[in-house]
Amino acid sequence: MLRISARILLLCAVAMPLSTQLLCGQGKKMISEQIEWTWEVRPDNPQPQLPNVLLVGDSITRNYYPDVTKDLAGKANVYLFSSSISVGDPRLPEQLKEFFALEGKHFRVVHFNNGMHGWGYTEAEYKAAFPGFIRALRKGAPRAKLIWANTTPVKKDDSAWTSNARINARNAIAASIVKQQHIPIDDQHGIILQHPDMYSNNVHPNKEASSIQGKQVAAEIEKLL
């Protein structure tokens, strides 16, 4: 059994366009999406003798989370923090800070991804903000080993916002930063490239693909337990 806390955030006005820019704190730019959300899951009965691990990501992470939990049963307590808030948005570090404070857990491993949302931010802004994303994870889970999961491809480019060219650029930016910090990479992008027919829509891999993803995530985490 899992205990789920879901928070759907409708910011300012539901009809606010993606390109709307707001100022958040100290003049930092916040670009909101039409609908924004966070989704947190924790084990109902975490076993104190087992290490805690955390998955950080978006709805794609949320979809493979059940398979990770199943594959790590008896080996780790698996937690989830997923959000539509992107790297570049000043709210992301604050959301993570709140999550870690509320959970009050020590995590052995944090497996993290961010890159499919926030298309209003340029790749230069993504690059500038990415180190702060890692710092927020390290501050909240100072004892944890980190694993970066790169962003999966979309089935086809559907606009100037969501395109595989931009996903590839963000993955390259993230890879250059995590390699400098000796953070291993879980190649989730490569998995979905091998299964181009396994999509439930243009963005999300289907249930079968999510299961394949989850098995690889669990295997990468288990290496560090």
C-alpha positions as YAML, in Angstrom:
chain: A
units: angstrom
residues:
- id: 1
  name: MET
  ca: [0.00, 0.00, 0.00]
- id: 2
  name: LEU
  ca: [1.17, 3.50, -0.81]
- id: 3
  name: ARG
  ca: [0.16, 6.76, 0.73]
- id: 4
  name: ILE
  ca: [-0.22, 9.46, -1.89]
- id: 5
  name: SER
  ca: [-0.19, 13.23, -1.55]
- id: 6
  name: ALA
  ca: [-1.13, 15.03, -4.75]
- id: 7
  name: ARG
  ca: [-1.23, 18.80, -5.07]
- id: 8
  name: ILE
  ca: [-2.62, 20.42, -8.19]
- id: 9
  name: LEU
  ca: [-1.59, 24.05, -8.46]
- id: 10
  name: LEU
  ca: [-3.59, 26.34, -10.71]
- id: 11
  name: LEU
  ca: [-1.44, 29.44, -10.85]
- id: 12
  name: CYS
  ca: [-2.97, 32.92, -11.03]
- id: 13
  name: ALA
  ca: [-5.41, 32.19, -13.86]
- id: 14
  name: VAL
  ca: [-5.91, 28.88, -15.62]
- id: 15
  name: ALA
  ca: [-5.89, 30.62, -18.96]
- id: 16
  name: MET
  ca: [-2.45, 32.15, -18.38]
- id: 17
  name: PRO
  ca: [-0.37, 31.38, -21.48]
- id: 18
  name: LEU
  ca: [2.90, 29.47, -21.23]
- id: 19
  name: SER
  ca: [4.93, 32.48, -22.30]
- id: 20
  name: THR
  ca: [3.64, 34.70, -19.48]
- id: 21
  name: GLN
  ca: [6.60, 35.88, -17.40]
- id: 22
  name: LEU
  ca: [6.32, 36.76, -13.73]
- id: 23
  name: LEU
  ca: [8.89, 38.01, -11.28]
- id: 24
  name: CYS
  ca: [9.43, 35.73, -8.31]
- id: 25
  name: GLY
  ca: [11.58, 36.84, -5.39]
- id: 26
  name: GLN
  ca: [14.76, 38.89, -6.15]
- id: 27
  name: GLY
  ca: [13.74, 39.48, -9.75]
- id: 28
  name: LYS
  ca: [14.07, 35.83, -10.81]
- id: 29
  name: LYS
  ca: [11.96, 34.94, -13.82]
- id: 30
  name: MET
  ca: [9.08, 32.51, -13.39]
- id: 31
  name: ILE
  ca: [7.36, 31.19, -16.51]
- id: 32
  name: SER
  ca: [4.21, 29.33, -15.61]
- id: 33
  name: GLU
  ca: [2.39, 26.61, -17.52]
- id: 34
  name: GLN
  ca: [-1.38, 26.55, -17.83]
- id: 35
  name: ILE
  ca: [-1.76, 23.76, -15.26]
- id: 36
  name: GLU
  ca: [0.94, 22.93, -12.73]
- id: 37
  name: TRP
  ca: [1.11, 20.15, -10.18]
- id: 38
  name: THR
  ca: [3.22, 18.22, -7.71]
- id: 39
  name: TRP
  ca: [2.75, 14.57, -6.82]
- id: 40
  name: GLU
  ca: [4.35, 12.90, -3.81]
- id: 41
  name: VAL
  ca: [4.20, 9.23, -2.83]
- id: 42
  name: ARG
  ca: [5.64, 7.52, 0.21]
- id: 43
  name: PRO
  ca: [5.45, 3.91, 1.44]
- id: 44
  name: ASP
  ca: [2.58, 3.21, 3.79]
- id: 45
  name: ASN
  ca: [4.76, 1.13, 6.08]
- id: 46
  name: PRO
  ca: [8.43, 1.94, 5.43]
- id: 47
  name: GLN
  ca: [10.75, -0.68, 6.88]
- id: 48
  name: PRO
  ca: [13.24, 1.00, 9.25]
- id: 49
  name: GLN
  ca: [15.95, -1.57, 8.50]
- id: 50
  name: LEU
  ca: [15.89, -0.73, 4.77]
- id: 51
  name: PRO
  ca: [17.57, 2.25, 3.07]
- id: 52
  name: ASN
  ca: [15.40, 5.04, 1.69]
- id: 53
  name: VAL
  ca: [15.61, 6.03, -1.96]
- id: 54
  name: LEU
  ca: [13.93, 8.89, -3.79]
- id: 55
  name: LEU
  ca: [12.81, 9.35, -7.38]
- id: 56
  name: VAL
  ca: [12.60, 12.99, -8.52]
- id: 57
  name: GLY
  ca: [11.05, 13.80, -11.88]
- id: 58
  name: ASP
  ca: [7.79, 14.45, -13.69]
- id: 59
  name: SER
  ca: [4.82, 12.40, -14.91]
- id: 60
  name: ILE
  ca: [7.11, 10.00, -16.80]
- id: 61
  name: THR
  ca: [8.93, 9.28, -13.54]
- id: 62
  name: ARG
  ca: [5.58, 8.91, -11.83]
- id: 63
  name: ASN
  ca: [4.58, 6.27, -14.40]
- id: 64
  name: TYR
  ca: [7.62, 4.04, -13.82]
- id: 65
  name: TYR
  ca: [7.66, 4.56, -10.05]
- id: 66
  name: PRO
  ca: [5.37, 1.54, -9.32]
- id: 67
  name: ASP
  ca: [7.75, -0.80, -11.18]
- id: 68
  name: VAL
  ca: [10.75, 0.59, -9.30]
- id: 69
  name: THR
  ca: [8.91, 0.02, -6.03]
- id: 70
  name: LYS
  ca: [8.09, -3.55, -7.02]
- id: 71
  name: ASP
  ca: [11.64, -4.35, -8.16]
- id: 72
  name: LEU
  ca: [13.18, -2.89, -4.99]
- id: 73
  name: ALA
  ca: [10.71, -4.56, -2.62]
- id: 74
  name: GLY
  ca: [12.60, -5.88, 0.40]
- id: 75
  name: LYS
  ca: [15.67, -3.85, -0.62]
- id: 76
  name: ALA
  ca: [14.63, -0.21, -0.17]
- id: 77
  name: ASN
  ca: [11.80, 2.11, 0.81]
- id: 78
  name: VAL
  ca: [11.02, 4.05, -2.37]
- id: 79
  name: TYR
  ca: [9.67, 7.62, -2.28]
- id: 80
  name: LEU
  ca: [8.53, 9.84, -5.16]
- id: 81
  name: PHE
  ca: [8.60, 13.58, -5.75]
- id: 82
  name: SER
  ca: [7.31, 14.56, -9.19]
- id: 83
  name: SER
  ca: [6.41, 18.02, -10.42]
- id: 84
  name: SER
  ca: [5.67, 20.03, -13.54]
- id: 85
  name: ILE
  ca: [7.98, 22.79, -12.26]
- id: 86
  name: SER
  ca: [11.12, 22.91, -14.37]
- id: 87
  name: VAL
  ca: [14.79, 23.68, -13.97]
- id: 88
  name: GLY
  ca: [15.02, 27.45, -14.37]
- id: 89
  name: ASP
  ca: [11.92, 28.11, -12.30]
- id: 90
  name: PRO
  ca: [12.84, 29.56, -8.88]
- id: 91
  name: ARG
  ca: [10.02, 27.57, -7.29]
- id: 92
  name: LEU
  ca: [11.71, 24.20, -7.90]
- id: 93
  name: PRO
  ca: [14.39, 24.50, -5.17]
- id: 94
  name: GLU
  ca: [11.71, 25.75, -2.77]
- id: 95
  name: GLN
  ca: [9.46, 22.79, -3.56]
- id: 96
  name: LEU
  ca: [12.33, 20.39, -2.91]
- id: 97
  name: LYS
  ca: [13.21, 22.14, 0.34]
- id: 98
  name: GLU
  ca: [9.61, 21.77, 1.52]
- id: 99
  name: PHE
  ca: [9.47, 18.11, 0.48]
- id: 100
  name: PHE
  ca: [12.64, 17.17, 2.36]
- id: 101
  name: ALA
  ca: [11.51, 19.09, 5.44]
- id: 102
  name: LEU
  ca: [8.11, 17.38, 5.49]
- id: 103
  name: GLU
  ca: [9.52, 13.88, 4.94]
- id: 104
  name: GLY
  ca: [12.36, 14.21, 7.44]
- id: 105
  name: LYS
  ca: [14.09, 11.14, 5.97]
- id: 106
  name: HIS
  ca: [17.71, 10.30, 5.21]
- id: 107
  name: PHE
  ca: [17.98, 9.07, 1.63]
- id: 108
  name: ARG
  ca: [20.68, 6.65, 0.50]
- id: 109
  name: VAL
  ca: [20.10, 7.28, -3.23]
- id: 110
  name: VAL
  ca: [18.32, 10.04, -5.18]
- id: 111
  name: HIS
  ca: [17.51, 9.25, -8.82]
- id: 112
  name: PHE
  ca: [16.54, 12.50, -10.54]
- id: 113
  name: ASN
  ca: [15.34, 13.93, -13.85]
- id: 114
  name: ASN
  ca: [14.03, 17.27, -15.10]
- id: 115
  name: GLY
  ca: [13.74, 18.46, -18.68]
- id: 116
  name: MET
  ca: [10.35, 17.78, -20.25]
- id: 117
  name: HIS
  ca: [8.64, 20.91, -18.86]
- id: 118
  name: GLY
  ca: [9.54, 24.58, -18.85]
- id: 119
  name: TRP
  ca: [9.84, 25.13, -22.59]
- id: 120
  name: GLY
  ca: [9.50, 28.86, -22.00]
- id: 121
  name: TYR
  ca: [13.03, 28.79, -20.58]
- id: 122
  name: THR
  ca: [15.90, 28.84, -23.04]
- id: 123
  name: GLU
  ca: [18.59, 26.18, -22.98]
- id: 124
  name: ALA
  ca: [20.98, 28.85, -21.69]
- id: 125
  name: GLU
  ca: [18.64, 29.46, -18.74]
- id: 126
  name: TYR
  ca: [18.33, 25.70, -18.20]
- id: 127
  name: LYS
  ca: [22.13, 25.41, -18.10]
- id: 128
  name: ALA
  ca: [22.50, 28.31, -15.69]
- id: 129
  name: ALA
  ca: [19.92, 26.86, -13.28]
- id: 130
  name: PHE
  ca: [20.89, 23.19, -13.41]
- id: 131
  name: PRO
  ca: [23.70, 23.39, -10.81]
- id: 132
  name: GLY
  ca: [21.22, 24.95, -8.38]
- id: 133
  name: PHE
  ca: [18.91, 21.98, -8.92]
- id: 134
  name: ILE
  ca: [21.72, 19.63, -7.87]
- id: 135
  name: ARG
  ca: [22.57, 21.83, -4.88]
- id: 136
  name: ALA
  ca: [18.95, 21.66, -3.70]
- id: 137
  name: LEU
  ca: [19.06, 17.85, -3.86]
- id: 138
  name: ARG
  ca: [22.40, 17.69, -2.03]
- id: 139
  name: LYS
  ca: [21.17, 20.06, 0.66]
- id: 140
  name: GLY
  ca: [17.98, 18.06, 1.21]
- id: 141
  name: ALA
  ca: [19.71, 14.67, 1.03]
- id: 142
  name: PRO
  ca: [23.33, 15.34, 2.04]
- id: 143
  name: ARG
  ca: [24.19, 11.66, 2.52]
- id: 144
  name: ALA
  ca: [22.64, 10.46, -0.74]
- id: 145
  name: LYS
  ca: [24.37, 9.21, -3.84]
- id: 146
  name: LEU
  ca: [22.86, 10.83, -6.93]
- id: 147
  name: ILE
  ca: [21.90, 9.31, -10.29]
- id: 148
  name: TRP
  ca: [20.86, 11.54, -13.22]
- id: 149
  name: ALA
  ca: [18.21, 10.13, -15.58]
- id: 150
  name: ASN
  ca: [18.24, 11.87, -18.94]
- id: 151
  name: THR
  ca: [15.00, 13.01, -20.56]
- id: 152
  name: THR
  ca: [13.13, 10.68, -22.88]
- id: 153
  name: PRO
  ca: [12.37, 11.62, -26.51]
- id: 154
  name: VAL
  ca: [8.92, 12.63, -27.70]
- id: 155
  name: LYS
  ca: [7.26, 10.52, -30.38]
- id: 156
  name: LYS
  ca: [7.37, 13.44, -32.80]
- id: 157
  name: ASP
  ca: [7.98, 17.17, -32.66]
- id: 158
  name: ASP
  ca: [4.62, 18.81, -32.20]
- id: 159
  name: SER
  ca: [5.64, 22.44, -31.82]
- id: 160
  name: ALA
  ca: [8.58, 24.76, -31.43]
- id: 161
  name: TRP
  ca: [8.23, 24.16, -27.69]
- id: 162
  name: THR
  ca: [8.39, 20.38, -27.49]
- id: 163
  name: SER
  ca: [10.98, 18.93, -29.84]
- id: 164
  name: ASN
  ca: [13.63, 16.25, -29.77]
- id: 165
  name: ALA
  ca: [16.24, 18.81, -30.77]
- id: 166
  name: ARG
  ca: [15.58, 20.72, -27.55]
- id: 167
  name: ILE
  ca: [15.46, 17.53, -25.49]
- id: 168
  name: ASN
  ca: [18.81, 16.49, -26.95]
- id: 169
  name: ALA
  ca: [20.26, 19.91, -26.15]
- id: 170
  name: ARG
  ca: [19.06, 19.75, -22.54]
- id: 171
  name: ASN
  ca: [20.37, 16.21, -22.14]
- id: 172
  name: ALA
  ca: [23.77, 17.33, -23.41]
- id: 173
  name: ILE
  ca: [23.81, 20.26, -20.97]
- id: 174
  name: ALA
  ca: [22.86, 18.04, -18.04]
- id: 175
  name: ALA
  ca: [25.37, 15.36, -19.02]
- id: 176
  name: SER
  ca: [28.24, 17.84, -19.10]
- id: 177
  name: ILE
  ca: [27.38, 19.07, -15.59]
- id: 178
  name: VAL
  ca: [26.75, 15.72, -13.91]
- id: 179
  name: LYS
  ca: [29.91, 14.20, -15.40]
- id: 180
  name: GLN
  ca: [31.93, 17.03, -13.88]
- id: 181
  name: GLN
  ca: [30.40, 16.12, -10.53]
- id: 182
  name: HIS
  ca: [30.94, 12.36, -11.04]
- id: 183
  name: ILE
  ca: [27.21, 11.64, -10.99]
- id: 184
  name: PRO
  ca: [26.31, 8.49, -12.99]
- id: 185
  name: ILE
  ca: [23.79, 8.71, -15.82]
- id: 186
  name: ASP
  ca: [20.81, 6.40, -16.26]
- id: 187
  name: ASP
  ca: [20.19, 6.48, -20.02]
- id: 188
  name: GLN
  ca: [16.39, 6.56, -20.06]
- id: 189
  name: HIS
  ca: [16.51, 8.41, -23.37]
- id: 190
  name: GLY
  ca: [18.26, 5.47, -24.99]
- id: 191
  name: ILE
  ca: [15.67, 2.98, -23.70]
- id: 192
  name: ILE
  ca: [12.77, 4.79, -25.37]
- id: 193
  name: LEU
  ca: [14.72, 5.27, -28.60]
- id: 194
  name: GLN
  ca: [14.83, 1.48, -28.76]
- id: 195
  name: HIS
  ca: [11.01, 1.28, -28.48]
- id: 196
  name: PRO
  ca: [9.60, 3.99, -30.79]
- id: 197
  name: ASP
  ca: [6.25, 2.18, -30.99]
- id: 198
  name: MET
  ca: [5.68, 2.18, -27.22]
- id: 199
  name: TYR
  ca: [3.93, 5.48, -26.55]
- id: 200
  name: SER
  ca: [0.56, 6.18, -24.97]
- id: 201
  name: ASN
  ca: [0.60, 9.70, -26.48]
- id: 202
  name: ASN
  ca: [3.19, 11.98, -28.01]
- id: 203
  name: VAL
  ca: [5.13, 12.46, -24.77]
- id: 204
  name: HIS
  ca: [4.50, 9.51, -22.45]
- id: 205
  name: PRO
  ca: [5.83, 5.98, -22.96]
- id: 206
  name: ASN
  ca: [3.09, 3.39, -22.54]
- id: 207
  name: LYS
  ca: [2.70, 0.99, -19.63]
- id: 208
  name: GLU
  ca: [4.97, -1.65, -21.15]
- id: 209
  name: ALA
  ca: [7.70, 0.89, -21.82]
- id: 210
  name: SER
  ca: [7.32, 2.35, -18.33]
- id: 211
  name: SER
  ca: [7.88, -1.14, -16.93]
- id: 212
  name: ILE
  ca: [11.10, -1.46, -18.94]
- id: 213
  name: GLN
  ca: [12.18, 1.96, -17.69]
- id: 214
  name: GLY
  ca: [11.41, 1.03, -14.10]
- id: 215
  name: LYS
  ca: [13.50, -2.11, -14.25]
- id: 216
  name: GLN
  ca: [16.51, -0.13, -15.43]
- id: 217
  name: VAL
  ca: [15.98, 2.54, -12.77]
- id: 218
  name: ALA
  ca: [15.82, -0.13, -10.06]
- id: 219
  name: ALA
  ca: [18.97, -1.79, -11.37]
- id: 220
  name: GLU
  ca: [20.89, 1.51, -11.38]
- id: 221
  name: ILE
  ca: [19.74, 2.32, -7.86]
- id: 222
  name: GLU
  ca: [20.60, -1.15, -6.56]
- id: 223
  name: LYS
  ca: [24.21, -0.67, -7.69]
- id: 224
  name: LEU
  ca: [24.53, 2.15, -5.14]
- id: 225
  name: LEU
  ca: [22.71, 0.60, -2.20]
...
